[in-house]
PDB file of C-alpha atoms in Angstrom:
ATOM      1  CA  GLY H   9      15.385   1.778  -0.754  1.00  0.00           C
ATOM      2  CA  ALA H  10      13.572   1.331  -4.093  1.00  0.00           C
ATOM      3  CA  VAL H  11      11.322   4.436  -5.468  1.00  0.00           C
ATOM      4  CA  VAL H  12       8.043   4.914  -7.722  1.00  0.00           C
ATOM      5  CA  SER H  13       6.938   7.618  -8.625  1.00  0.00           C
ATOM      6  CA  GLN H  14       3.847   9.371  -9.610  1.00  0.00           C
ATOM      7  CA  HIS H  15       3.075  11.794 -11.673  1.00  0.00           C
ATOM      8  CA  PRO H  16       0.766  14.218 -11.017  1.00  0.00           C
ATOM      9  CA  SER H  17       0.269  14.740  -7.739  1.00  0.00           C
ATOM     10  CA  ARG H  18      -2.623  16.618  -7.780  1.00  0.00           C
ATOM     11  CA  VAL H  19      -4.561  17.529 -11.135  1.00  0.00           C
ATOM     12  CA  ILE H  20      -8.606  19.253 -11.491  1.00  0.00           C
ATOM     13  CA  CYS H  21     -10.553  17.792 -14.284  1.00  0.00           C
ATOM     14  CA  LYS H  22     -13.713  19.069 -15.336  1.00  0.00           C
ATOM     15  CA  SER H  23     -16.230  16.012 -15.650  1.00  0.00           C
ATOM     16  CA  GLY H  24     -16.047  14.138 -19.187  1.00  0.00           C
ATOM     17  CA  THR H  25     -12.354  14.697 -19.408  1.00  0.00           C
ATOM     18  CA  SER H  26     -10.029  12.087 -19.187  1.00  0.00           C
ATOM     19  CA  VAL H  27      -6.683  12.058 -17.201  1.00  0.00           C
ATOM     20  CA  LYS H  28      -4.040   9.801 -17.206  1.00  0.00           C
ATOM     21  CA  ILE H  29      -1.929   9.196 -14.271  1.00  0.00           C
ATOM     22  CA  GLU H  30       1.587   7.089 -14.239  1.00  0.00           C
ATOM     23  CA  CYS H  31       3.678   5.362 -12.287  1.00  0.00           C
ATOM     24  CA  ARG H  32       7.560   5.466 -12.635  1.00  0.00           C
ATOM     25  CA  SER H  33      10.087   3.377 -10.576  1.00  0.00           C
ATOM     26  CA  LEU H  34      12.815   5.438 -10.847  1.00  0.00           C
ATOM     27  CA  ASP H  35      15.155   2.521  -9.824  1.00  0.00           C
ATOM     28  CA  PHE H  36      14.479  -0.274 -10.475  1.00  0.00           C
ATOM     29  CA  GLN H  37      12.572  -2.133 -13.136  1.00  0.00           C
ATOM     30  CA  ALA H  38       8.636  -3.633 -11.950  1.00  0.00           C
ATOM     31  CA  THR H  39       7.292  -6.158 -14.734  1.00  0.00           C
ATOM     32  CA  THR H  40       4.061  -5.270 -11.903  1.00  0.00           C
ATOM     33  CA  MET H  41       2.545  -2.998 -10.135  1.00  0.00           C
ATOM     34  CA  PHE H  42      -0.532  -2.675  -8.612  1.00  0.00           C
ATOM     35  CA  TRP H  43      -2.874   0.416  -9.278  1.00  0.00           C
ATOM     36  CA  TYR H  44      -5.193   0.891  -5.628  1.00  0.00           C
ATOM     37  CA  ARG H  45      -8.174   3.876  -5.337  1.00  0.00           C
ATOM     38  CA  GLN H  46      -8.340   5.263  -1.139  1.00  0.00           C
ATOM     39  CA  PHE H  47     -11.317   7.100  -0.451  1.00  0.00           C
ATOM     40  CA  PRO H  48     -11.445   9.603   2.789  1.00  0.00           C
ATOM     41  CA  LYS H  49     -10.696   7.901   6.783  1.00  0.00           C
ATOM     42  CA  LYS H  50     -10.211   4.227   4.430  1.00  0.00           C
ATOM     43  CA  SER H  51      -8.396   2.249   3.136  1.00  0.00           C
ATOM     44  CA  LEU H  52      -5.965   1.333   0.244  1.00  0.00           C
ATOM     45  CA  MET H  53      -8.894  -0.768  -1.526  1.00  0.00           C
ATOM     46  CA  LEU H  54      -6.909  -2.917  -4.526  1.00  0.00           C
ATOM     47  CA  MET H  55      -8.142  -2.611  -8.517  1.00  0.00           C
ATOM     48  CA  ALA H  56      -6.478  -3.928 -10.478  1.00  0.00           C
ATOM     49  CA  THR H  57      -2.875  -5.596 -11.312  1.00  0.00           C
ATOM     50  CA  SER H  58      -1.019  -4.076 -14.499  1.00  0.00           C
ATOM     51  CA  ASN H  59       1.842  -6.673 -16.112  1.00  0.00           C
ATOM     52  CA  GLU H  60       4.410  -5.553 -18.789  1.00  0.00           C
ATOM     53  CA  GLY H  61       3.930  -6.824 -22.468  1.00  0.00           C
ATOM     54  CA  SER H  62       0.397  -7.333 -20.762  1.00  0.00           C
ATOM     55  CA  LYS H  63      -3.344  -6.957 -20.422  1.00  0.00           C
ATOM     56  CA  ALA H  64      -4.312  -5.861 -16.382  1.00  0.00           C
ATOM     57  CA  THR H  65      -6.089  -7.549 -14.274  1.00  0.00           C
ATOM     58  CA  TYR H  66      -8.981  -5.643 -12.972  1.00  0.00           C
ATOM     59  CA  GLU H  67     -10.356  -6.744  -9.126  1.00  0.00           C
ATOM     60  CA  GLN H  68     -13.900  -7.182  -9.103  1.00  0.00           C
ATOM     61  CA  GLY H  69     -15.839  -3.768  -9.198  1.00  0.00           C
ATOM     62  CA  VAL H  70     -13.376  -2.484 -11.129  1.00  0.00           C
ATOM     63  CA  GLU H  71     -14.775  -0.747 -14.843  1.00  0.00           C
ATOM     64  CA  LYS H  72     -12.405  -1.471 -17.095  1.00  0.00           C
ATOM     65  CA  ASP H  73     -13.613   0.525 -19.581  1.00  0.00           C
ATOM     66  CA  LYS H  74     -13.101   2.958 -17.050  1.00  0.00           C
ATOM     67  CA  PHE H  75      -9.948   2.997 -15.772  1.00  0.00           C
ATOM     68  CA  LEU H  76      -7.586   1.826 -18.468  1.00  0.00           C
ATOM     69  CA  ILE H  77      -4.129   0.334 -17.829  1.00  0.00           C
ATOM     70  CA  ASN H  78      -1.136   0.026 -19.560  1.00  0.00           C
ATOM     71  CA  HIS H  79       2.761  -0.893 -18.614  1.00  0.00           C
ATOM     72  CA  ALA H  80       5.113  -0.850 -21.932  1.00  0.00           C
ATOM     73  CA  SER H  81       8.032  -0.882 -20.277  1.00  0.00           C
ATOM     74  CA  LEU H  82       8.567  -2.232 -17.117  1.00  0.00           C
ATOM     75  CA  THR H  83       9.505   1.389 -15.798  1.00  0.00           C
ATOM     76  CA  LEU H  84       6.118   3.402 -16.829  1.00  0.00           C
ATOM     77  CA  SER H  85       2.493   1.722 -16.192  1.00  0.00           C
ATOM     78  CA  THR H  86      -0.591   4.639 -16.706  1.00  0.00           C
ATOM     79  CA  LEU H  87      -3.711   4.829 -15.476  1.00  0.00           C
ATOM     80  CA  THR H  88      -5.944   6.478 -17.748  1.00  0.00           C
ATOM     81  CA  VAL H  89      -9.717   7.773 -16.049  1.00  0.00           C
ATOM     82  CA  THR H  90     -12.522   7.811 -19.434  1.00  0.00           C
ATOM     83  CA  SER H  91     -14.662  10.225 -19.219  1.00  0.00           C
ATOM     84  CA  ALA H  92     -14.434  11.193 -15.280  1.00  0.00           C
ATOM     85  CA  HIS H  93     -17.090  11.271 -13.105  1.00  0.00           C
ATOM     86  CA  PRO H  94     -17.212  13.146  -9.813  1.00  0.00           C
ATOM     87  CA  GLU H  95     -17.281  10.016  -7.535  1.00  0.00           C
ATOM     88  CA  ASP H  96     -14.845   9.105 -10.072  1.00  0.00           C
ATOM     89  CA  SER H  97     -12.431  12.088  -7.506  1.00  0.00           C
ATOM     90  CA  SER H  98     -10.743  10.140  -5.165  1.00  0.00           C
ATOM     91  CA  PHE H  99      -6.349   9.217  -4.085  1.00  0.00           C
ATOM     92  CA  TYR H 100      -5.192   7.262  -6.622  1.00  0.00           C
ATOM     93  CA  ILE H 101      -1.771   4.981  -5.353  1.00  0.00           C
ATOM     94  CA  CYS H 102       0.509   2.783  -7.517  1.00  0.00           C
ATOM     95  CA  SER H 103       3.028   0.012  -5.780  1.00  0.00           C
ATOM     96  CA  ALA H 104       5.968  -2.020  -7.228  1.00  0.00           C
ATOM     97  CA  GLY H 105       8.243  -5.346  -6.303  1.00  0.00           C
ATOM     98  CA  LEU H 106      11.887  -5.529  -7.983  1.00  0.00           C
ATOM     99  CA  ALA H 107      11.875  -8.098 -10.965  1.00  0.00           C
ATOM    100  CA  GLY H 108      13.297 -11.667 -10.161  1.00  0.00           C
ATOM    101  CA  GLY H 109      13.405 -10.827  -6.527  1.00  0.00           C
ATOM    102  CA  GLY H 110      13.994  -8.821  -3.002  1.00  0.00           C
ATOM    103  CA  ALA H 111      11.952  -9.892  -0.106  1.00  0.00           C
ATOM    104  CA  GLY H 112       8.650  -8.989  -1.759  1.00  0.00           C
ATOM    105  CA  GLU H 113       7.513  -6.610   0.064  1.00  0.00           C
ATOM    106  CA  LEU H 114       6.221  -3.815  -2.845  1.00  0.00           C
ATOM    107  CA  PHE H 115       6.713   0.446  -3.198  1.00  0.00           C
ATOM    108  CA  PHE H 116       4.831   2.982  -2.719  1.00  0.00           C
ATOM    109  CA  GLY H 117       4.580   6.431  -5.361  1.00  0.00           C
ATOM    110  CA  GLU H 118       3.013   9.087  -3.745  1.00  0.00           C
ATOM    111  CA  GLY H 119      -0.555   8.697  -4.556  1.00  0.00           C
ATOM    112  CA  SER H 120      -2.462  11.544  -7.201  1.00  0.00           C
ATOM    113  CA  ARG H 121      -5.048  13.350  -6.022  1.00  0.00           C
ATOM    114  CA  LEU H 122      -7.873  13.256  -8.443  1.00  0.00           C
ATOM    115  CA  THR H 123     -10.671  15.803  -8.370  1.00  0.00           C
ATOM    116  CA  VAL H 124     -13.657  16.036 -10.995  1.00  0.00           C
ATOM    117  CA  LEU H 125     -15.693  19.322 -10.763  1.00  0.00           C
TER     118      LEU H 125
ATOM    119  CA  ASP M  20      -9.368 -10.076   0.922  1.00  0.00           C
ATOM    120  CA  ALA M  21      -6.592  -8.450   4.788  1.00  0.00           C
ATOM    121  CA  LYS M  22      -6.603 -11.495   6.323  1.00  0.00           C
ATOM    122  CA  THR M  23      -5.682 -10.056   9.192  1.00  0.00           C
ATOM    123  CA  THR M  24      -7.632  -7.943  11.786  1.00  0.00           C
ATOM    124  CA  GLN M  25      -5.963  -5.307  13.440  1.00  0.00           C
ATOM    125  CA  PRO M  26      -7.438  -3.167  16.819  1.00  0.00           C
ATOM    126  CA  PRO M  27      -9.344   0.460  15.301  1.00  0.00           C
ATOM    127  CA  SER M  28      -6.567   3.178  17.249  1.00  0.00           C
ATOM    128  CA  MET M  29      -4.353   3.486  20.095  1.00  0.00           C
ATOM    129  CA  ASP M  30      -2.880   5.903  21.341  1.00  0.00           C
ATOM    130  CA  CYS M  31       1.260   6.298  22.343  1.00  0.00           C
ATOM    131  CA  ALA M  32       2.595   8.727  24.445  1.00  0.00           C
ATOM    132  CA  GLU M  33       6.433  10.240  23.332  1.00  0.00           C
ATOM    133  CA  GLY M  34       9.715   8.480  24.167  1.00  0.00           C
ATOM    134  CA  ARG M  35       7.650   5.756  24.959  1.00  0.00           C
ATOM    135  CA  ALA M  36       7.759   2.299  23.138  1.00  0.00           C
ATOM    136  CA  ALA M  37       3.985   1.860  20.101  1.00  0.00           C
ATOM    137  CA  ASN M  38       3.096  -1.823  19.899  1.00  0.00           C
ATOM    138  CA  LEU M  39       1.117  -2.729  17.916  1.00  0.00           C
ATOM    139  CA  PRO M  40      -0.988  -5.976  16.929  1.00  0.00           C
ATOM    140  CA  CYS M  41      -2.054  -8.491  14.187  1.00  0.00           C
ATOM    141  CA  ASN M  42      -4.406 -11.404  14.804  1.00  0.00           C
ATOM    142  CA  HIS M  43      -3.511 -13.147  11.501  1.00  0.00           C
ATOM    143  CA  SER M  44      -4.768 -16.616  12.032  1.00  0.00           C
ATOM    144  CA  THR M  45      -5.593 -17.739   8.770  1.00  0.00           C
ATOM    145  CA  ILE M  46      -1.398 -17.384   8.096  1.00  0.00           C
ATOM    146  CA  SER M  47      -0.267 -20.048   5.737  1.00  0.00           C
ATOM    147  CA  GLY M  48       3.198 -22.025   6.092  1.00  0.00           C
ATOM    148  CA  ASN M  49       4.695 -19.702   3.198  1.00  0.00           C
ATOM    149  CA  GLU M  50       3.487 -16.345   3.584  1.00  0.00           C
ATOM    150  CA  TYR M  51       4.817 -13.703   5.271  1.00  0.00           C
ATOM    151  CA  VAL M  52       3.505 -10.678   7.817  1.00  0.00           C
ATOM    152  CA  TYR M  53       4.095  -6.687   6.060  1.00  0.00           C
ATOM    153  CA  TRP M  54       4.373  -4.033   7.608  1.00  0.00           C
ATOM    154  CA  TYR M  55       3.353   0.009   6.246  1.00  0.00           C
ATOM    155  CA  ARG M  56       2.492   2.704   7.826  1.00  0.00           C
ATOM    156  CA  GLN M  57       0.560   5.493   5.861  1.00  0.00           C
ATOM    157  CA  ILE M  58       1.084   9.107   6.955  1.00  0.00           C
ATOM    158  CA  HIS M  59      -1.677  11.459   6.128  1.00  0.00           C
ATOM    159  CA  SER M  60      -2.315  12.969   2.016  1.00  0.00           C
ATOM    160  CA  GLN M  61       0.474  10.581   1.101  1.00  0.00           C
ATOM    161  CA  GLY M  62       2.289   6.590   0.208  1.00  0.00           C
ATOM    162  CA  PRO M  63       2.357   3.926   2.319  1.00  0.00           C
ATOM    163  CA  GLN M  64       6.189   2.947   4.599  1.00  0.00           C
ATOM    164  CA  TYR M  65       7.161  -0.224   3.691  1.00  0.00           C
ATOM    165  CA  ILE M  66       8.412  -0.866   7.776  1.00  0.00           C
ATOM    166  CA  ILE M  67       9.416  -4.578   7.963  1.00  0.00           C
ATOM    167  CA  HIS M  68       8.435  -8.155   6.872  1.00  0.00           C
ATOM    168  CA  GLY M  69       9.252 -11.899   8.654  1.00  0.00           C
ATOM    169  CA  LEU M  70       8.197 -15.993   8.501  1.00  0.00           C
ATOM    170  CA  LYS M  71       9.217 -16.725  11.357  1.00  0.00           C
ATOM    171  CA  ASN M  72      11.928 -15.652  13.161  1.00  0.00           C
ATOM    172  CA  ASN M  73      11.612 -12.356  15.046  1.00  0.00           C
ATOM    173  CA  GLU M  74      13.229  -9.066  13.035  1.00  0.00           C
ATOM    174  CA  THR M  75      14.739  -5.382  13.089  1.00  0.00           C
ATOM    175  CA  ASN M  76      15.775  -2.514  11.387  1.00  0.00           C
ATOM    176  CA  GLU M  77      16.313   0.731  11.345  1.00  0.00           C
ATOM    177  CA  MET M  78      13.015   1.853  11.825  1.00  0.00           C
ATOM    178  CA  ALA M  79      11.007  -0.505  13.985  1.00  0.00           C
ATOM    179  CA  SER M  80      11.278  -4.454  15.710  1.00  0.00           C
ATOM    180  CA  LEU M  81       8.960  -8.345  14.724  1.00  0.00           C
ATOM    181  CA  ILE M  82       8.103  -9.844  16.973  1.00  0.00           C
ATOM    182  CA  ILE M  83       6.057 -13.135  15.434  1.00  0.00           C
ATOM    183  CA  THR M  84       4.853 -15.458  17.814  1.00  0.00           C
ATOM    184  CA  GLU M  85       5.843 -19.003  18.056  1.00  0.00           C
ATOM    185  CA  ASP M  86       2.902 -20.327  16.439  1.00  0.00           C
ATOM    186  CA  ARG M  87       2.591 -17.705  13.523  1.00  0.00           C
ATOM    187  CA  LYS M  88      -1.409 -15.854  14.449  1.00  0.00           C
ATOM    188  CA  SER M  89      -0.203 -12.695  15.566  1.00  0.00           C
ATOM    189  CA  SER M  90       2.057 -10.689  15.189  1.00  0.00           C
ATOM    190  CA  THR M  91       3.983  -6.976  17.399  1.00  0.00           C
ATOM    191  CA  LEU M  92       5.163  -3.996  15.135  1.00  0.00           C
ATOM    192  CA  ILE M  93       8.054  -2.728  18.000  1.00  0.00           C
ATOM    193  CA  LEU M  94       8.650   0.970  17.388  1.00  0.00           C
ATOM    194  CA  PRO M  95      10.768   1.288  20.767  1.00  0.00           C
ATOM    195  CA  HIS M  96      10.744   5.361  21.079  1.00  0.00           C
ATOM    196  CA  ALA M  97       7.001   6.658  19.026  1.00  0.00           C
ATOM    197  CA  THR M  98       8.411  10.278  17.930  1.00  0.00           C
ATOM    198  CA  LEU M  99       5.347  12.653  16.551  1.00  0.00           C
ATOM    199  CA  ARG M 100       6.072  11.504  13.457  1.00  0.00           C
ATOM    200  CA  ASP M 101       5.725   8.894  14.296  1.00  0.00           C
ATOM    201  CA  THR M 102       1.177   9.159  14.287  1.00  0.00           C
ATOM    202  CA  ALA M 103       0.182   7.408  11.024  1.00  0.00           C
ATOM    203  CA  VAL M 104      -1.969   4.503   9.667  1.00  0.00           C
ATOM    204  CA  TYR M 105       0.190   1.052  10.480  1.00  0.00           C
ATOM    205  CA  TYR M 106      -1.116  -1.254   8.217  1.00  0.00           C
ATOM    206  CA  CYS M 107      -0.633  -5.335   8.660  1.00  0.00           C
ATOM    207  CA  ILE M 108      -0.230  -7.864   5.736  1.00  0.00           C
ATOM    208  CA  VAL M 109       0.354 -10.797   4.882  1.00  0.00           C
ATOM    209  CA  ARG M 110       1.516 -11.989   1.485  1.00  0.00           C
ATOM    210  CA  VAL M 111       2.820 -14.740   0.269  1.00  0.00           C
ATOM    211  CA  ALA M 112       6.944 -13.189  -0.994  1.00  0.00           C
ATOM    212  CA  ASN M 113       6.499 -13.001  -4.437  1.00  0.00           C
ATOM    213  CA  THR M 114       6.371 -10.052  -6.721  1.00  0.00           C
ATOM    214  CA  GLY M 115       3.760 -10.751  -8.683  1.00  0.00           C
ATOM    215  CA  ASN M 116       0.920 -11.514  -5.378  1.00  0.00           C
ATOM    216  CA  GLN M 117      -1.583  -8.976  -4.236  1.00  0.00           C
ATOM    217  CA  PHE M 118      -1.339  -7.080  -1.489  1.00  0.00           C
ATOM    218  CA  TYR M 119      -4.719  -6.649   0.070  1.00  0.00           C
ATOM    219  CA  PHE M 120      -5.044  -4.412   2.913  1.00  0.00           C
ATOM    220  CA  GLY M 121      -7.378  -4.338   5.431  1.00  0.00           C
ATOM    221  CA  THR M 122      -8.402  -1.384   8.113  1.00  0.00           C
ATOM    222  CA  GLY M 123      -5.414  -0.852   9.679  1.00  0.00           C
ATOM    223  CA  THR M 124      -4.632   1.071  12.987  1.00  0.00           C
ATOM    224  CA  SER M 125      -3.903   4.493  13.616  1.00  0.00           C
ATOM    225  CA  LEU M 126      -1.683   5.128  15.458  1.00  0.00           C
ATOM    226  CA  THR M 127      -1.897   8.230  17.583  1.00  0.00           C
ATOM    227  CA  VAL M 128       1.615   9.620  19.290  1.00  0.00           C
ATOM    228  CA  ILE M 129       0.987  12.354  21.906  1.00  0.00           C
ATOM    229  CA  PRO M 130       3.375  15.082  22.540  1.00  0.00           C
TER     230      PRO M 130
END
């Protein structure tokens, strides 16, 4: 199946710093990617829809200035957590679907665990 | 918003079939049923999807009722590695459409 890769898988940062997480579709092109966050023992919560070459669409309650999303190419989307605080500590997961085809299934990255000290 | 209802947890004996139910009584005619699973601290893994007909692949079988208001994911011979949270999602089959996850079913396969 299609492969989606995230980097880094784990990151620890100090409060107030910014952290960038990359999401790449390795063997297919993705016009749309999605970003989720997940708290311990909870389900995945959709944060935003990332569209190649245009602005991301954020879910209600997600701060777009806090979570900057860039989708500069058909194989790369980035999520930047700006001025991170301990409450931003979470598991962040991206996903992508096959552009222009497929059965609509999404493929997910391995996730990136952010810990803000 | 999630449009599915699943039991929060289930147990299954190793080697036996695991039958995971999902209720999606408000499903629309053009919405597919997708199943994913998430093993602890990993990204979700695609299992199977279907529209009206029953489907089978190397991982599982998907049984959809005739009225499409519910479905069952069947893992024919559960192994310990199948212990995971299983999510049932309904969505139009368009890669631009969002996936909204419900609470899923935590399946524990018991030796």
